[in-house]
Amino acid sequence: MKVVLPDSSELELPDGASGLDAARAIGPKLAEQAVLARVDGATRDLRLPLADGERIQLLTTRDTQDSDALAVLRHSTAHLLAEAVLRLHPGVKIAIGPPIAEGFYYDFEFPEPISEADLESIEEEIRREIAEGRSWTREEISREDALARFAAEEQPYKAELAREAEGTISLYTQGDFTDLCRGPHLQDSSPIRALKLTSLAGAYWRGDEKNTQLTRIYGTAFYSQTDLDAHLERLEQARARDHRRLGMQLDLFHFDEHSPGSPLWHPKGMTIYNELEAVRRRENAKRGYLEVKTPLIYDKALWITSGHWEKFRENMFLIPGDTDEQTYGIKPMNCPGHMLLYGSRLRSYRELPIRYAEAAPLHRNELAGTLHGLTRVRYVTQDDAHIFCTENQVAAEVDAAIDYVRYLYGLFGMEPHAELSTRPDNRLGSDEQWDRAEAALQSALDRHGMMYVIGEGEGTFYGPKIDLHMTDVLDRSWQMGTIQYDMQMPERFGLTYMGADNTEHMPIVIHRALFGSFERFIGILVEHYAGDFPFWLAPVQARVLPVGEAHREPGRGLRDRLTTEGFRAETDERDETLGKRIRDAELEKVPFVIVYGDRESDEALAVRKHGGGQSTLSLDGLLERFRELTEP
Ligand SMILES: [Zn+2]
Ligand SMILES: [Zn+2]
């Protein structure tokens, strides 16, 4: 048989040859360094046979940044972890141990609880295994044999997995440890050059809180110590930038146990919020959106019409009435109100598109355990809008929304990328409708040269959607806004417009939020800038420091002048040394500090820029500078 190599050359192999055989046929060095085969884009264990005509790529220990090569390394390390834990904690029950985005984990039921302190000895044991050397062998067995084996070993979780496993059941063995596993795995442990067990957490068996709570050990592994060090450094930076910490430190917001998941915005945080709100209003007005305001609570009947009663009730806060029918629900989304607005009178095709915008507070009863600072909240404010249009207008509307997104994210130096989710199996509407809808979304992404991946079958039942992501300075990707095509909600609300043909047609609705939510967006901005906001967003833009008592009056005069010109300025008149006051302003990341002493006047001001740089500017020069830095 023949397989095709990445350079399109063909390699002749005996029938049934494995990935490892292919590596050997190419050269001994490659055979030694190979960690994984990628066959027609999917990963395959090196020990498994190849088939005629397959296009193969062999990943090696030099593919240190490849996510598949890292996954096989990390998953193999998870097996070493299980081996170590079984040796150190006899009687432990083992569950599952997959690779994850930044590492791996393994779930255990320990006979006695363990603590973070135990991770060190476990890690030591894994190092010993690696020093000794481990190699993996793979075997396939029948379900009966697998069940008998794990029953004998008193491993009930493994037995349960073997009972339910589909397809071939395989075992991987290293040293005296055997695991039920599909693979793939490394040939041996030598490529694992750096590892770290990072944390412990509780995790329910199969993610179901009715099941036993297991102990999850998280870890990570790399092909080199340098890569592990860089990873730990990134984690450290992320910790230092954590918006929950910076939010308190910079006096932006806090959370209170009396209303979990609902930020209390402090004046400085509110300044940032309002600047974003100003951008939203200004850009919406420029781009033909109409501001509206709709109720926060609606009765049950409306939620039944919108479908939320059936699909979203568990996430809604309900207000009981005298009878069940009088139950009210606090809105988790703005859509129903906008449907009522549109439907309040007869519409003509000449009015379309209609773009209603509203940034109302929404409430979603997220599980307490999933709440996370500003990035996962119960009180959420979207920069929401609903566009009512004809099917022919969809492409242009989506195109304009993408243009809007590029502008918005560009303000923060962030490049948007997207995921286009296409038709799921369970869907409404005809194939022709879906063809047109998907094409409209995709062509808008293409026209703007936006990077995107396709989530095959990941669309909602009522239409395809674009999820917007952005990458921050630490190279982390965040999901932000969304643009969703909807052919269902207009139907549920019986919305129509009078067409040029004098008959009624149903409009399409496009739901879109571009920041996503103000809460989440600000949380991410805090981390992106590490609190060092650009001038136009900074809660305090300039701080005047009078040198002595005699300078307080003229210092206040300067502050008032800056304030009158529309800038956010304050004085620091505390009885602290000038040095201390300058340092505090640096810590608070105030963009400009103006020291006001004997030599200062409107003609000559001593201006210090945050992060370095001192200059002498006239008041007019300073104002000019501030205007230039103000967001366009
Ligand atoms: Zn495995
Ligand atoms: Zn909506």
XYZ file of C-alpha atoms in Angstrom, residues 120-491:
372
model
C 4.788 17.582 45.817
C 5.360 13.951 46.727
C 3.163 12.810 43.825
C 5.121 15.000 41.418
C 8.358 13.559 42.857
C 7.048 10.059 42.172
C 6.256 10.942 38.544
C 9.790 12.294 38.118
C 11.125 9.018 39.477
C 9.025 7.115 36.920
C 10.385 9.272 34.115
C 13.972 8.836 35.353
C 13.415 5.069 35.388
C 11.778 5.264 31.984
C 8.327 4.076 31.001
C 7.097 2.873 27.657
C 3.504 2.318 26.608
C 2.038 -0.805 25.088
C -1.429 -1.014 23.620
C -3.741 -4.028 23.532
C -7.333 -4.535 22.512
C -9.596 -6.720 24.620
C -13.207 -7.832 24.806
C -15.708 -6.052 27.007
C -16.015 -9.127 29.274
C -12.264 -9.249 29.843
C -12.155 -5.510 30.544
C -15.028 -5.797 33.042
C -13.444 -8.799 34.756
C -10.132 -7.007 34.948
C -11.454 -3.797 36.532
C -13.766 -5.717 38.862
C -10.761 -7.685 40.101
C -8.818 -4.457 40.567
C -11.794 -2.917 42.403
C -11.932 0.019 40.006
C -15.683 0.694 39.693
C -15.341 3.864 37.554
C -13.220 2.055 34.993
C -15.687 -0.856 35.012
C -18.552 1.552 34.361
C -16.654 3.137 31.468
C -15.825 -0.295 30.012
C -19.491 -1.325 30.264
C -20.590 1.711 28.268
C -17.639 2.032 25.874
C -18.474 2.038 22.189
C -16.291 0.415 19.549
C -12.998 -1.274 20.276
C -11.921 -1.413 23.922
C -8.232 -0.810 24.362
C -5.812 -0.779 27.282
C -2.545 1.074 27.623
C 0.120 -0.193 29.987
C 3.233 1.472 31.330
C 5.264 -0.054 34.141
C 2.809 -1.944 36.346
C -0.091 0.387 35.546
C -2.797 -0.393 33.017
C -5.527 2.023 32.041
C -8.660 1.736 29.989
C -7.945 4.225 27.221
C -8.535 4.981 23.562
C -5.124 6.629 23.233
C -3.147 7.980 21.565
C -0.021 7.794 23.705
C 3.692 8.476 23.388
C 6.050 5.607 22.626
C 7.793 6.178 25.941
C 8.220 8.821 28.652
C 11.503 10.344 27.424
C 9.892 13.317 25.595
C 8.322 14.512 28.887
C 11.038 17.004 29.782
C 9.092 19.308 32.101
C 5.973 18.851 34.190
C 4.129 20.440 37.056
C 1.096 19.493 39.120
C -0.705 22.773 39.463
C -3.817 22.420 41.629
C -6.551 20.352 43.237
C -10.287 20.734 42.795
C -13.484 18.853 43.498
C -15.283 17.351 40.495
C -18.386 15.203 40.352
C -18.166 11.883 38.552
C -19.440 12.587 35.026
C -20.037 16.228 35.988
C -23.294 15.311 37.757
C -23.755 16.689 41.257
C -25.882 13.679 42.203
C -22.756 11.532 41.842
C -19.746 11.080 44.116
C -17.460 14.038 44.383
C -13.983 13.112 43.197
C -10.664 14.890 43.626
C -9.270 16.332 40.427
C -5.522 16.837 40.165
C -4.525 19.354 37.502
C -1.103 19.435 35.916
C 0.737 20.401 32.792
C 3.700 19.110 30.810
C 5.946 20.340 28.011
C 8.683 19.179 25.663
C 11.156 21.548 27.342
C 11.762 23.312 30.644
C 11.913 26.633 28.768
C 8.360 26.124 27.534
C 7.118 25.260 31.027
C 8.854 28.335 32.461
C 7.259 30.561 29.818
C 3.862 29.021 30.585
C 4.231 29.623 34.337
C 5.341 33.187 33.627
C 2.186 33.755 31.555
C 0.053 32.369 34.383
C 1.807 34.703 36.804
C 1.109 37.682 34.537
C -2.523 36.644 34.236
C -2.766 36.466 38.035
C -1.229 39.914 38.375
C -3.769 41.235 35.881
C -6.765 39.457 37.381
C -9.588 41.983 37.044
C -11.149 40.938 40.359
C -7.973 42.012 42.154
C -7.307 45.106 40.046
C -10.954 46.098 40.280
C -10.589 46.494 44.044
C -7.089 47.961 43.886
C -8.110 50.615 41.345
C -11.428 51.237 43.121
C -13.549 50.310 40.083
C -16.153 47.870 41.449
C -16.774 45.173 44.009
C -19.161 42.313 44.672
C -21.285 41.779 47.748
C -22.583 38.478 49.107
C -26.092 39.954 49.264
C -26.325 39.910 45.478
C -23.944 37.330 44.047
C -22.800 37.920 40.484
C -23.940 41.550 40.464
C -21.182 44.158 40.448
C -21.443 47.333 42.514
C -19.832 49.944 40.285
C -17.717 52.558 42.056
C -17.453 56.077 40.606
C -14.175 55.291 38.822
C -15.511 52.082 37.329
C -18.619 53.951 36.265
C -16.447 56.435 34.378
C -15.088 53.631 32.211
C -18.575 52.217 31.824
C -19.948 55.571 30.696
C -17.144 56.107 28.191
C -18.030 52.794 26.556
C -21.696 53.709 26.698
C -20.861 56.990 24.942
C -19.093 55.070 22.176
C -22.104 52.778 21.874
C -24.558 55.681 21.599
C -22.452 57.709 19.197
C -21.709 54.791 16.871
C -25.287 53.488 16.979
C -26.552 56.915 15.973
C -24.038 57.104 13.113
C -24.974 53.656 11.918
C -28.726 54.069 11.835
C -29.777 52.396 15.072
C -32.757 53.692 17.030
C -32.536 53.832 20.834
C -35.535 52.308 22.607
C -36.457 51.377 26.164
C -38.655 48.408 27.016
C -39.922 46.876 30.296
C -37.745 44.854 32.641
C -40.518 42.468 33.668
C -43.173 40.676 31.642
C -45.853 38.187 32.542
C -45.591 34.483 31.956
C -47.712 34.629 28.782
C -45.080 36.696 27.010
C -42.304 34.310 28.005
C -44.377 31.439 26.657
C -44.764 33.255 23.332
C -41.056 34.019 23.119
C -40.110 30.444 23.969
C -38.088 31.445 27.030
C -40.590 29.804 29.372
C -39.806 26.468 27.797
C -36.100 26.896 27.050
C -34.724 29.402 29.538
C -36.972 29.435 32.621
C -34.339 27.801 34.857
C -32.086 30.792 34.236
C -34.788 33.385 34.898
C -35.640 35.209 38.104
C -39.388 34.925 38.598
C -41.665 37.197 40.615
C -44.627 35.291 42.024
C -48.110 36.753 41.509
C -51.416 35.907 43.204
C -52.020 33.200 40.647
C -49.679 31.194 38.496
C -50.798 33.199 35.450
C -49.740 36.407 37.150
C -46.163 35.212 37.574
C -43.724 37.753 36.164
C -40.248 37.094 34.891
C -37.334 39.567 34.945
C -35.969 39.747 31.444
C -32.817 37.758 30.657
C -32.818 39.180 27.098
C -34.243 42.204 25.338
C -35.665 40.390 22.325
C -39.327 39.985 23.380
C -39.759 43.699 24.135
C -38.353 44.611 20.743
C -40.725 42.137 19.053
C -43.652 43.882 20.787
C -42.369 47.264 19.619
C -42.072 46.139 16.031
C -45.489 44.484 16.159
C -47.213 47.547 17.591
C -48.410 48.618 14.143
C -48.487 47.582 10.535
C -45.062 47.817 8.862
C -44.195 48.455 5.246
C -41.150 47.162 3.377
C -40.193 50.822 2.899
C -39.442 51.137 6.637
C -37.008 48.231 6.699
C -34.430 47.697 7.995
C -35.465 48.823 11.496
C -32.636 48.638 14.019
C -33.710 48.850 17.671
C -30.929 49.302 20.216
C -31.178 49.009 23.993
C -28.587 48.484 26.709
C -30.958 47.439 29.480
C -29.993 45.528 32.621
C -30.689 41.835 32.200
C -30.741 39.143 34.867
C -29.739 35.537 34.430
C -29.757 33.102 37.276
C -26.356 31.549 36.618
C -25.308 28.817 39.036
C -23.368 30.254 41.963
C -20.422 27.973 41.225
C -20.013 29.349 37.693
C -19.912 33.044 38.643
C -16.536 34.635 37.995
C -15.875 38.329 38.599
C -17.186 40.465 35.742
C -16.747 37.741 33.157
C -19.630 35.601 34.453
C -22.366 37.594 36.168
C -26.084 37.489 36.955
C -26.658 41.205 36.317
C -25.589 41.719 32.742
C -25.931 44.663 30.354
C -25.568 43.918 26.668
C -24.982 46.500 23.962
C -27.961 44.823 22.406
C -29.816 45.475 19.161
C -32.384 43.735 16.987
C -32.465 44.389 13.277
C -35.731 43.681 11.483
C -35.158 43.287 7.757
C -36.114 41.442 4.618
C -34.177 38.361 3.643
C -32.533 40.361 0.853
C -31.212 42.876 3.356
C -29.552 40.327 5.639
C -26.198 40.276 3.833
C -25.789 44.059 3.958
C -26.843 44.197 7.625
C -24.416 41.487 8.693
C -21.735 43.188 6.647
C -22.361 46.477 8.460
C -22.307 44.715 11.831
C -18.901 43.176 11.036
C -17.629 46.583 9.996
C -18.885 47.937 13.334
C -17.126 45.160 15.266
C -13.817 45.834 13.547
C -14.108 49.498 14.461
C -15.029 48.768 18.098
C -12.361 46.179 18.841
C -9.841 48.291 16.952
C -10.322 51.063 19.529
C -8.599 48.759 22.009
C -5.943 47.446 19.656
C -7.614 44.059 19.563
C -8.099 41.995 16.462
C -11.488 40.269 16.315
C -11.824 36.729 15.048
C -14.966 34.714 14.707
C -16.685 31.381 14.748
C -19.425 30.783 12.219
C -21.898 28.210 13.535
C -23.895 26.412 10.867
C -27.136 24.397 10.728
C -27.691 21.836 13.501
C -29.583 18.573 12.909
C -32.509 19.826 14.923
C -33.558 23.003 13.111
C -36.419 25.069 11.789
C -36.672 26.362 8.245
C -35.942 24.898 4.818
C -32.506 23.962 3.483
C -32.772 26.793 0.943
C -33.314 29.295 3.772
C -30.317 27.951 5.640
C -28.193 28.026 2.458
C -28.966 31.706 1.991
C -28.550 32.611 5.670
C -25.207 30.851 6.040
C -23.954 32.340 2.778
C -24.897 35.849 3.941
C -22.952 35.450 7.191
C -19.956 33.816 5.571
C -19.655 36.307 2.734
C -19.627 39.190 5.233
C -16.764 37.540 7.128
C -14.888 36.933 3.878
C -15.414 40.445 2.587
C -13.851 41.917 5.710
C -10.991 39.441 5.696
C -11.927 38.418 9.228
C -10.280 35.263 10.546
C -12.875 32.645 11.374
C -13.431 28.981 11.987
C -16.602 27.084 11.133
C -18.508 25.320 13.886
C -20.238 22.672 11.797
C -23.748 22.030 13.174
C -23.241 24.410 16.117
C -25.855 26.967 15.086
C -29.034 27.485 17.082
C -32.236 25.787 15.936
C -33.556 29.141 14.695
C -30.603 30.191 12.559
C -26.845 30.354 11.980
C -24.712 32.730 14.063
C -21.341 34.399 14.276
C -19.609 34.396 17.661
C -17.038 37.150 18.019
C -13.793 36.579 19.858
C -10.794 38.729 20.571
C -7.251 38.038 21.643
C -5.754 40.089 24.467
C -2.114 41.062 25.118
C -1.485 37.755 26.893
C -2.662 35.970 23.752
C -5.777 34.708 25.458
C -8.890 34.404 23.354
C -12.177 35.673 24.790
C -15.652 35.203 23.491
C -17.337 38.587 23.241
C -20.303 39.478 21.076
C -22.568 37.602 18.754
C -24.527 38.153 15.534
C -27.470 35.759 15.211
C -29.824 35.152 12.336
C -33.341 34.356 13.524
C -36.263 33.082 11.502
C -38.138 31.848 14.551
C -38.896 34.692 16.911
C -40.679 36.834 14.253
C -42.868 33.849 13.585
